[in-house]
Amino acid sequence: MRVATLCGSHHSGSTNAVALTMLVHRLAAAGVAATPIDVSVDLPAFRPEEMGDPPELVRRVRESFEQADGVLFAVPEYAGGLPGWVKNMTDWTVASGSLYRRPVAVVSAATGGGANAIEQLARTLTWQGAFVVATCGIAAPLTMVRDGVVTDPDTLERLHGKADTLLDAMRGRVDLAAVAAGVLTPLGIDPLDRLG
């Protein structure tokens, strides 16, 4: 099995990168290989007229999603929302079907827990037909990370739980729509909105 991973932070020493690494290690222990999606901030602005013939970088991103059994996002929260380049990247997958029916987990390590970034990304992914089966907000992440690892046992346990949920979804052990509904409804997202 394969999981595509995307870190929404380009900051050196990113706590989101650390959280993503913890998730990847948990999945690797279960035999899941990770494919990092290396997207530069130079990703061109989304242009609907180019959806059918996108730039090469966009093609590679789409292919990474399409070849994966599941997807992991770790995104910071900037100015009360999702980083613009991450939203731009997901816009490029509209109408491509690249995320359709794929189980996804979204994590945000941010001062306040990243609730807005999580909600915005979960909504965007749901509109594209993905099943958001797990989310995890990590507040005050700088107090929980040391030397590139999560040191807070409760946070590490929560991350492992989210990885396990994604793994169950990737293996087809759960009803994707039911799990996604349980995740999305508390976020104020209608799980049937745009979900085919």
PDB file of N, CA, C and O in Angstrom, residues 7 18 21-22 26 33-35 41 49 56 59-60 70 73 84 109-110 118 121 133 142 156:
ATOM      1  N   CYS A   7       3.325  18.193   2.963  1.00  0.00           N
ATOM      2  CA  CYS A   7       3.521  19.138   4.052  1.00  0.00           C
ATOM      3  C   CYS A   7       3.265  20.539   3.514  1.00  0.00           C
ATOM      4  O   CYS A   7       3.885  20.953   2.532  1.00  0.00           O
ATOM      5  N   VAL A  18       7.275  17.648  11.232  1.00  0.00           N
ATOM      6  CA  VAL A  18       7.511  16.671  12.297  1.00  0.00           C
ATOM      7  C   VAL A  18       6.270  15.810  12.507  1.00  0.00           C
ATOM      8  O   VAL A  18       6.364  14.575  12.601  1.00  0.00           O
ATOM      9  N   THR A  21       5.957  13.341   9.761  1.00  0.00           N
ATOM     10  CA  THR A  21       6.932  12.261   9.920  1.00  0.00           C
ATOM     11  C   THR A  21       6.453  11.223  10.928  1.00  0.00           C
ATOM     12  O   THR A  21       6.604  10.011  10.712  1.00  0.00           O
ATOM     13  N   MET A  22       5.845  11.674  12.026  1.00  0.00           N
ATOM     14  CA  MET A  22       5.325  10.732  13.021  1.00  0.00           C
ATOM     15  C   MET A  22       4.235   9.848  12.425  1.00  0.00           C
ATOM     16  O   MET A  22       4.185   8.640  12.683  1.00  0.00           O
ATOM     17  N   ARG A  26       4.401   5.680  11.668  1.00  0.00           N
ATOM     18  CA  ARG A  26       3.360   4.758  12.148  1.00  0.00           C
ATOM     19  C   ARG A  26       2.843   3.901  10.992  1.00  0.00           C
ATOM     20  O   ARG A  26       2.666   2.686  11.135  1.00  0.00           O
ATOM     21  N   ALA A  33       4.136   2.326   2.256  1.00  0.00           N
ATOM     22  CA  ALA A  33       5.202   3.172   1.707  1.00  0.00           C
ATOM     23  C   ALA A  33       4.666   4.583   1.494  1.00  0.00           C
ATOM     24  O   ALA A  33       3.519   4.761   1.081  1.00  0.00           O
ATOM     25  N   ALA A  34       5.495   5.576   1.776  1.00  0.00           N
ATOM     26  CA  ALA A  34       5.090   6.977   1.620  1.00  0.00           C
ATOM     27  C   ALA A  34       5.728   7.590   0.384  1.00  0.00           C
ATOM     28  O   ALA A  34       6.899   7.358   0.102  1.00  0.00           O
ATOM     29  N   THR A  35       4.927   8.374  -0.335  1.00  0.00           N
ATOM     30  CA  THR A  35       5.410   9.139  -1.484  1.00  0.00           C
ATOM     31  C   THR A  35       5.216  10.615  -1.185  1.00  0.00           C
ATOM     32  O   THR A  35       4.093  11.124  -1.253  1.00  0.00           O
ATOM     33  N   VAL A  41       6.662  26.484  -3.996  1.00  0.00           N
ATOM     34  CA  VAL A  41       5.769  27.637  -3.958  1.00  0.00           C
ATOM     35  C   VAL A  41       5.655  28.276  -5.335  1.00  0.00           C
ATOM     36  O   VAL A  41       4.889  29.207  -5.525  1.00  0.00           O
ATOM     37  N   GLU A  49      -8.997  27.152 -17.565  1.00  0.00           N
ATOM     38  CA  GLU A  49      -8.889  26.791 -18.985  1.00  0.00           C
ATOM     39  C   GLU A  49      -7.750  25.805 -19.253  1.00  0.00           C
ATOM     40  O   GLU A  49      -7.683  25.203 -20.326  1.00  0.00           O
ATOM     41  N   GLU A  56       3.448  20.655 -16.110  1.00  0.00           N
ATOM     42  CA  GLU A  56       4.037  19.364 -15.737  1.00  0.00           C
ATOM     43  C   GLU A  56       4.011  19.122 -14.231  1.00  0.00           C
ATOM     44  O   GLU A  56       3.739  18.014 -13.772  1.00  0.00           O
ATOM     45  N   ARG A  59       0.684  17.892 -13.260  1.00  0.00           N
ATOM     46  CA  ARG A  59       0.501  16.490 -13.687  1.00  0.00           C
ATOM     47  C   ARG A  59       1.126  15.534 -12.672  1.00  0.00           C
ATOM     48  O   ARG A  59       0.541  14.506 -12.328  1.00  0.00           O
ATOM     49  N   ARG A  60       2.325  15.883 -12.200  1.00  0.00           N
ATOM     50  CA  ARG A  60       3.006  15.014 -11.241  1.00  0.00           C
ATOM     51  C   ARG A  60       2.244  14.942  -9.919  1.00  0.00           C
ATOM     52  O   ARG A  60       2.155  13.872  -9.302  1.00  0.00           O
ATOM     53  N   GLY A  70      -4.108   6.285  -0.118  1.00  0.00           N
ATOM     54  CA  GLY A  70      -4.574   7.277   0.832  1.00  0.00           C
ATOM     55  C   GLY A  70      -3.663   8.485   0.780  1.00  0.00           C
ATOM     56  O   GLY A  70      -2.600   8.446   0.151  1.00  0.00           O
ATOM     57  N   PHE A  73      -2.168  15.019   4.702  1.00  0.00           N
ATOM     58  CA  PHE A  73      -1.824  16.435   4.621  1.00  0.00           C
ATOM     59  C   PHE A  73      -1.438  16.916   6.016  1.00  0.00           C
ATOM     60  O   PHE A  73      -2.133  16.617   6.994  1.00  0.00           O
ATOM     61  N   GLY A  84      -2.192  29.816   1.137  1.00  0.00           N
ATOM     62  CA  GLY A  84      -2.718  30.019  -0.213  1.00  0.00           C
ATOM     63  C   GLY A  84      -2.191  29.035  -1.234  1.00  0.00           C
ATOM     64  O   GLY A  84      -2.929  28.581  -2.113  1.00  0.00           O
ATOM     65  N   ALA A 109      -0.520  21.574  12.747  1.00  0.00           N
ATOM     66  CA  ALA A 109       0.213  22.011  13.932  1.00  0.00           C
ATOM     67  C   ALA A 109       0.303  23.529  13.843  1.00  0.00           C
ATOM     68  O   ALA A 109       0.981  24.066  12.977  1.00  0.00           O
ATOM     69  N   ALA A 110      -0.425  24.207  14.725  1.00  0.00           N
ATOM     70  CA  ALA A 110      -0.500  25.664  14.677  1.00  0.00           C
ATOM     71  C   ALA A 110      -0.732  26.190  16.090  1.00  0.00           C
ATOM     72  O   ALA A 110      -1.267  25.467  16.936  1.00  0.00           O
ATOM     73  N   ILE A 118      -7.785  23.278   8.990  1.00  0.00           N
ATOM     74  CA  ILE A 118      -8.360  21.938   8.868  1.00  0.00           C
ATOM     75  C   ILE A 118      -9.725  22.008   8.194  1.00  0.00           C
ATOM     76  O   ILE A 118     -10.015  21.255   7.263  1.00  0.00           O
ATOM     77  N   LEU A 121      -9.442  22.973   4.394  1.00  0.00           N
ATOM     78  CA  LEU A 121      -8.916  21.904   3.548  1.00  0.00           C
ATOM     79  C   LEU A 121      -9.892  20.737   3.488  1.00  0.00           C
ATOM     80  O   LEU A 121     -10.119  20.170   2.412  1.00  0.00           O
ATOM     81  N   VAL A 133     -11.210  11.139   6.587  1.00  0.00           N
ATOM     82  CA  VAL A 133     -11.533  10.171   7.631  1.00  0.00           C
ATOM     83  C   VAL A 133     -10.891  10.506   8.976  1.00  0.00           C
ATOM     84  O   VAL A 133     -11.236   9.885   9.989  1.00  0.00           O
ATOM     85  N   LEU A 142       5.175  24.027  19.333  1.00  0.00           N
ATOM     86  CA  LEU A 142       6.583  24.210  19.692  1.00  0.00           C
ATOM     87  C   LEU A 142       6.891  23.663  21.087  1.00  0.00           C
ATOM     88  O   LEU A 142       8.034  23.330  21.391  1.00  0.00           O
ATOM     89  N   LEU A 156       1.326  12.408  20.634  1.00  0.00           N
ATOM     90  CA  LEU A 156       1.817  11.281  19.842  1.00  0.00           C
ATOM     91  C   LEU A 156       0.765  10.186  19.752  1.00  0.00           C
ATOM     92  O   LEU A 156       0.545   9.600  18.679  1.00  0.00           O
TER      93      LEU A 156
END
